[in-house]
Amino acid sequence: MAKGMATVTKRRLKLAAALVVLVVALVFLLYPARTDRNWIRAHSITPEVTFDGDQVRVDGVRNFRYSADHAPTGAFETRTFDLSRLETLWYGLSVFNPDGWRGPAHGLFSFGFDDGTFIAVSVEARTEQGE
């Protein structure tokens, strides 16, 4: 009898997990991402990348500095990079809670070129005004 109960419990757990995945998928399908929101200034421009051979042009590079009170100052720039001069590629993780808790982290790639310039690329959550 116990073996039969375990099989029923496993089936119910699988069904519950499938329903959760289905609900999450439906939410993403019914509420697509929008880019027309009132973003904070540092998130207001989405970069655009154009490739021409080894040349990569990036419009909307965010070049901001943040003070101790997290107030951003800076601007968006256009930069061009020559991929034939790429020397290093680093992948880094910045954990949200450095006190040993394992969980979400911010991942990024840093590209280094032979002239000493770098550009970091990451995927971030965008923040609206007032969030």
Coordinates of N, CA and C in Angstrom, one line a residue:
M1 N 0.8 -1.2 0.0 CA 0.0 0.0 0.0 C 0.9 1.3 0.0
A2 N 2.0 1.3 0.8 CA 2.8 2.4 0.8 C 3.4 2.7 -0.5
K3 N 3.8 1.7 -1.3 CA 4.4 1.9 -2.6 C 3.4 2.5 -3.5
G4 N 2.2 2.1 -3.5 CA 1.1 2.7 -4.3 C 0.8 4.2 -4.0
M5 N 0.9 4.5 -2.7 CA 0.7 5.9 -2.2 C 1.8 6.8 -2.7
A6 N 3.1 6.2 -2.7 CA 4.2 7.0 -3.2 C 4.1 7.3 -4.7
T7 N 3.6 6.3 -5.4 CA 3.4 6.5 -6.9 C 2.3 7.6 -7.1
V8 N 1.3 7.6 -6.4 CA 0.2 8.6 -6.5 C 0.8 10.0 -6.1
T9 N 1.6 10.0 -5.1 CA 2.1 11.3 -4.6 C 3.1 11.9 -5.7
K10 N 3.9 11.0 -6.3 CA 4.8 11.4 -7.3 C 4.1 12.0 -8.6
R11 N 3.0 11.3 -8.9 CA 2.2 11.7 -10.0 C 1.5 13.1 -9.7
R12 N 1.1 13.3 -8.5 CA 0.5 14.6 -8.2 C 1.5 15.7 -8.2
L13 N 2.7 15.4 -7.7 CA 3.8 16.4 -7.7 C 4.2 16.7 -9.1
K14 N 4.2 15.8 -10.0 CA 4.5 16.0 -11.4 C 3.5 16.9 -12.1
L15 N 2.2 16.5 -11.8 CA 1.1 17.3 -12.3 C 1.1 18.7 -11.8
A16 N 1.4 18.9 -10.5 CA 1.4 20.3 -9.9 C 2.6 21.1 -10.5
A17 N 3.8 20.4 -10.7 CA 4.9 21.1 -11.4 C 4.5 21.5 -12.8
A18 N 3.9 20.6 -13.5 CA 3.5 21.0 -14.9 C 2.5 22.1 -14.9
L19 N 1.6 22.2 -14.0 CA 0.6 23.3 -13.9 C 1.3 24.6 -13.6
V20 N 2.3 24.6 -12.7 CA 3.0 25.8 -12.4 C 3.7 26.3 -13.6
V21 N 4.4 25.4 -14.4 CA 5.1 25.8 -15.6 C 4.1 26.4 -16.6
L22 N 3.0 25.7 -16.7 CA 2.0 26.2 -17.7 C 1.5 27.6 -17.3
V23 N 1.2 27.8 -16.0 CA 0.7 29.1 -15.6 C 1.8 30.2 -15.9
V24 N 3.0 29.9 -15.5 CA 4.1 30.9 -15.8 C 4.2 31.2 -17.2
A25 N 4.2 30.2 -18.1 CA 4.3 30.4 -19.5 C 3.1 31.2 -20.0
L26 N 1.9 31.0 -19.5 CA 0.8 31.8 -20.0 C 0.9 33.2 -19.6
V27 N 1.4 33.5 -18.4 CA 1.6 34.9 -17.9 C 2.6 35.6 -18.9
F28 N 3.7 34.9 -19.2 CA 4.7 35.5 -20.2 C 4.1 35.8 -21.5
L29 N 3.2 34.9 -22.0 CA 2.6 35.0 -23.3 C 1.5 36.1 -23.3
L30 N 0.8 36.2 -22.2 CA -0.4 37.2 -22.1 C 0.1 38.6 -21.8
Y31 N 1.2 38.7 -21.2 CA 1.7 40.0 -20.8 C 3.2 40.2 -21.3
P32 N 3.3 40.5 -22.6 CA 4.6 40.6 -23.2 C 5.4 41.9 -22.7
A33 N 6.7 41.8 -22.8 CA 7.5 42.9 -22.3 C 7.3 44.1 -23.1
R34 N 7.3 45.3 -22.5 CA 7.1 46.6 -23.2 C 8.4 47.4 -23.0
T35 N 8.6 48.3 -24.0 CA 9.8 49.2 -23.9 C 9.4 50.6 -23.8
D36 N 8.1 50.9 -23.7 CA 7.6 52.3 -23.7 C 7.2 52.8 -22.3
R37 N 7.9 52.3 -21.3 CA 7.6 52.7 -20.0 C 8.4 54.0 -19.6
N38 N 8.1 54.5 -18.5 CA 8.8 55.7 -17.9 C 10.0 55.2 -17.1
W39 N 11.1 54.8 -17.8 CA 12.3 54.3 -17.2 C 13.1 55.3 -16.5
I40 N 13.8 54.9 -15.4 CA 14.8 55.9 -14.8 C 15.8 56.2 -15.9
R41 N 16.5 57.3 -15.7 CA 17.4 57.8 -16.8 C 18.4 56.8 -17.2
A42 N 19.0 56.1 -16.2 CA 20.1 55.2 -16.5 C 19.6 54.0 -17.3
H43 N 18.3 53.7 -17.3 CA 17.8 52.6 -18.1 C 16.9 53.0 -19.3
S44 N 16.9 54.3 -19.6 CA 16.0 54.9 -20.6 C 16.4 54.5 -22.0
I45 N 17.6 54.1 -22.3 CA 18.0 53.9 -23.7 C 18.5 52.4 -23.8
T46 N 17.9 51.7 -24.8 CA 18.4 50.4 -25.1 C 19.5 50.4 -26.1
P47 N 20.6 49.8 -25.8 CA 21.7 49.8 -26.8 C 21.3 49.1 -28.1
E48 N 21.9 49.6 -29.2 CA 21.8 49.0 -30.5 C 23.1 48.7 -31.1
V49 N 23.3 47.5 -31.6 CA 24.6 47.0 -32.1 C 24.5 46.8 -33.6
T50 N 25.6 47.3 -34.3 CA 25.7 47.1 -35.7 C 27.1 46.5 -36.0
F51 N 27.1 45.4 -36.8 CA 28.3 44.7 -37.2 C 28.6 45.0 -38.6
D52 N 29.9 45.3 -38.9 CA 30.4 45.5 -40.2 C 31.8 44.8 -40.3
G53 N 31.9 43.6 -40.6 CA 33.1 42.8 -40.5 C 33.6 42.7 -39.1
D54 N 34.8 43.1 -38.8 CA 35.3 43.1 -37.5 C 34.9 44.3 -36.7
Q55 N 34.3 45.3 -37.3 CA 34.0 46.5 -36.6 C 32.6 46.3 -36.0
V56 N 32.5 46.7 -34.7 CA 31.2 46.7 -34.0 C 30.9 48.1 -33.5
R57 N 29.8 48.6 -33.9 CA 29.3 49.9 -33.4 C 28.2 49.7 -32.4
V58 N 28.4 50.3 -31.2 CA 27.3 50.2 -30.2 C 26.8 51.6 -29.9
D59 N 25.6 51.8 -30.2 CA 24.9 53.1 -29.9 C 24.2 52.9 -28.6
G60 N 24.3 53.9 -27.7 CA 23.6 53.8 -26.4 C 24.4 53.1 -25.3
V61 N 25.7 53.2 -25.4 CA 26.5 52.7 -24.3 C 26.3 53.5 -23.1
R62 N 26.0 52.9 -22.0 CA 25.7 53.6 -20.7 C 27.1 53.9 -20.1
N63 N 27.4 55.1 -19.9 CA 28.6 55.5 -19.2 C 28.2 56.4 -18.0
F64 N 27.9 55.7 -16.9 CA 27.4 56.4 -15.7 C 28.3 56.1 -14.5
R65 N 28.3 57.0 -13.6 CA 28.9 56.8 -12.3 C 27.9 57.0 -11.2
Y66 N 28.0 56.3 -10.1 CA 27.0 56.4 -9.1 C 27.7 56.9 -7.8
S67 N 27.1 57.8 -7.2 CA 27.6 58.4 -5.9 C 27.2 57.5 -4.8
A68 N 27.6 57.8 -3.6 CA 27.3 57.0 -2.4 C 25.8 56.9 -2.2
D69 N 25.0 57.9 -2.6 CA 23.6 57.8 -2.4 C 22.9 57.2 -3.6
H70 N 23.7 56.6 -4.5 CA 23.2 55.9 -5.7 C 22.6 56.8 -6.8
A71 N 22.9 58.1 -6.7 CA 22.5 59.0 -7.7 C 23.4 58.9 -9.0
P72 N 22.8 58.6 -10.1 CA 23.6 58.5 -11.3 C 24.0 59.8 -12.0
T73 N 25.2 59.9 -12.5 CA 25.6 61.0 -13.4 C 26.3 60.4 -14.5
G74 N 26.1 60.9 -15.7 CA 26.7 60.4 -16.9 C 25.9 60.6 -18.1
A75 N 26.3 59.8 -19.1 CA 25.6 60.0 -20.4 C 25.6 58.7 -21.2
F76 N 24.9 58.7 -22.3 CA 25.0 57.6 -23.3 C 25.9 57.9 -24.4
E77 N 26.7 57.0 -24.9 CA 27.7 57.3 -25.9 C 27.6 56.3 -27.0
T78 N 28.2 56.6 -28.1 CA 28.4 55.7 -29.3 C 29.8 55.3 -29.3
R79 N 30.1 54.0 -29.3 CA 31.5 53.5 -29.4 C 31.6 52.5 -30.5
T80 N 32.8 52.4 -31.0 CA 33.1 51.4 -32.1 C 34.3 50.6 -31.6
F81 N 34.2 49.3 -31.8 CA 35.2 48.4 -31.4 C 35.7 47.5 -32.6
D82 N 37.0 47.2 -32.6 CA 37.6 46.3 -33.6 C 37.8 45.0 -33.0
L83 N 37.0 44.0 -33.4 CA 37.0 42.6 -32.8 C 38.4 42.0 -33.1
S84 N 39.1 42.4 -34.1 CA 40.4 41.8 -34.3 C 41.4 42.2 -33.3
R85 N 41.1 43.2 -32.5 CA 42.0 43.7 -31.4 C 41.6 43.2 -30.0
L86 N 40.6 42.3 -30.0 CA 40.1 41.8 -28.7 C 41.2 40.9 -28.1
E87 N 41.5 41.2 -26.8 CA 42.6 40.4 -26.1 C 42.0 39.5 -25.0
T88 N 41.0 40.0 -24.3 CA 40.5 39.3 -23.2 C 39.0 39.3 -23.1
L89 N 38.5 38.2 -22.6 CA 37.1 38.1 -22.3 C 36.9 37.5 -20.9
W90 N 36.2 38.2 -20.1 CA 36.0 37.8 -18.7 C 34.5 37.6 -18.5
Y91 N 34.1 36.6 -17.7 CA 32.8 36.4 -17.3 C 32.8 36.6 -15.8
G92 N 31.9 37.4 -15.2 CA 31.9 37.7 -13.8 C 30.5 37.6 -13.3
L93 N 30.4 37.2 -12.0 CA 29.1 37.2 -11.3 C 29.2 38.1 -10.1
S94 N 28.2 39.0 -9.9 CA 28.1 39.8 -8.7 C 26.9 39.3 -8.0
V95 N 27.1 38.7 -6.8 CA 26.0 38.1 -6.1 C 25.2 39.2 -5.4
F96 N 23.9 39.0 -5.3 CA 23.1 40.1 -4.6 C 23.2 40.1 -3.1
N97 N 23.6 39.0 -2.6 CA 23.8 38.9 -1.1 C 25.2 38.2 -0.8
P98 N 26.2 39.0 -0.5 CA 27.5 38.4 -0.4 C 27.8 37.7 0.9
D99 N 26.8 37.5 1.8 CA 26.9 36.9 3.1 C 26.8 35.4 3.0
G100 N 27.1 34.7 1.9 CA 27.1 33.3 1.8 C 25.8 32.7 1.3
W101 N 24.8 33.5 1.1 CA 23.5 32.9 0.6 C 23.7 32.6 -0.9
R102 N 23.3 31.4 -1.3 CA 23.4 31.1 -2.7 C 22.1 31.4 -3.4
G103 N 22.1 32.2 -4.4 CA 20.9 32.5 -5.1 C 21.2 33.4 -6.3
P104 N 20.3 34.4 -6.5 CA 20.4 35.2 -7.7 C 21.8 36.0 -7.7
A105 N 22.2 36.2 -8.9 CA 23.5 37.0 -9.1 C 23.3 37.7 -10.4
H106 N 24.1 38.8 -10.6 CA 24.2 39.6 -11.8 C 25.4 39.1 -12.6
G107 N 25.1 38.5 -13.8 CA 26.2 38.1 -14.6 C 26.6 39.1 -15.7
L108 N 27.9 39.1 -16.0 CA 28.3 40.1 -17.1 C 29.5 39.6 -17.8
F109 N 29.7 40.0 -19.0 CA 30.9 39.8 -19.8 C 31.7 41.1 -19.9
S110 N 33.0 41.0 -19.8 CA 33.9 42.2 -20.0 C 34.8 41.9 -21.1
F111 N 34.8 42.7 -22.1 CA 35.7 42.5 -23.3 C 36.8 43.5 -23.2
G112 N 38.1 43.1 -23.3 CA 39.2 43.9 -23.2 C 40.0 44.0 -24.5
F113 N 40.4 45.2 -24.9 CA 41.1 45.3 -26.2 C 42.5 45.7 -26.0
D114 N 43.3 45.6 -27.1 CA 44.8 45.8 -26.9 C 45.2 47.2 -26.7
D115 N 44.2 48.2 -26.8 CA 44.5 49.6 -26.6 C 44.1 50.0 -25.1
G116 N 43.7 49.0 -24.3 CA 43.4 49.3 -22.9 C 41.9 49.6 -22.7
T117 N 41.1 49.6 -23.7 CA 39.7 49.9 -23.6 C 38.9 48.6 -23.2
F118 N 37.8 48.8 -22.5 CA 37.0 47.7 -22.1 C 35.5 48.1 -22.3
I119 N 34.7 47.1 -22.5 CA 33.3 47.3 -22.5 C 32.7 46.1 -21.8
A120 N 31.7 46.3 -20.9 CA 31.1 45.2 -20.2 C 29.6 45.1 -20.7
V121 N 29.2 43.9 -20.8 CA 27.8 43.7 -21.3 C 27.1 42.8 -20.3
S122 N 25.9 43.2 -20.0 CA 25.1 42.4 -19.1 C 23.6 42.5 -19.4
V123 N 22.8 41.7 -18.8 CA 21.3 41.8 -18.9 C 20.9 42.2 -17.5
E124 N 20.1 43.2 -17.5 CA 19.6 43.8 -16.2 C 18.1 44.0 -16.2
A125 N 17.5 44.0 -15.0 CA 16.2 44.4 -14.9 C 16.1 45.9 -15.1
R126 N 15.2 46.4 -15.8 CA 15.1 47.9 -16.0 C 14.1 48.4 -14.9
T127 N 14.4 49.6 -14.4 CA 13.7 50.2 -13.3 C 12.9 51.4 -13.8
E128 N 11.6 51.4 -13.5 CA 10.8 52.5 -13.8 C 10.9 53.6 -12.8
Q129 N 10.5 54.8 -13.2 CA 10.5 56.0 -12.2 C 9.6 55.6 -11.0
G130 N 10.1 55.8 -9.8 CA 9.4 55.6 -8.6 C 9.5 54.2 -8.1
E131 N 10.2 53.3 -8.8 CA 10.4 51.9 -8.3 C 11.5 51.9 -7.3

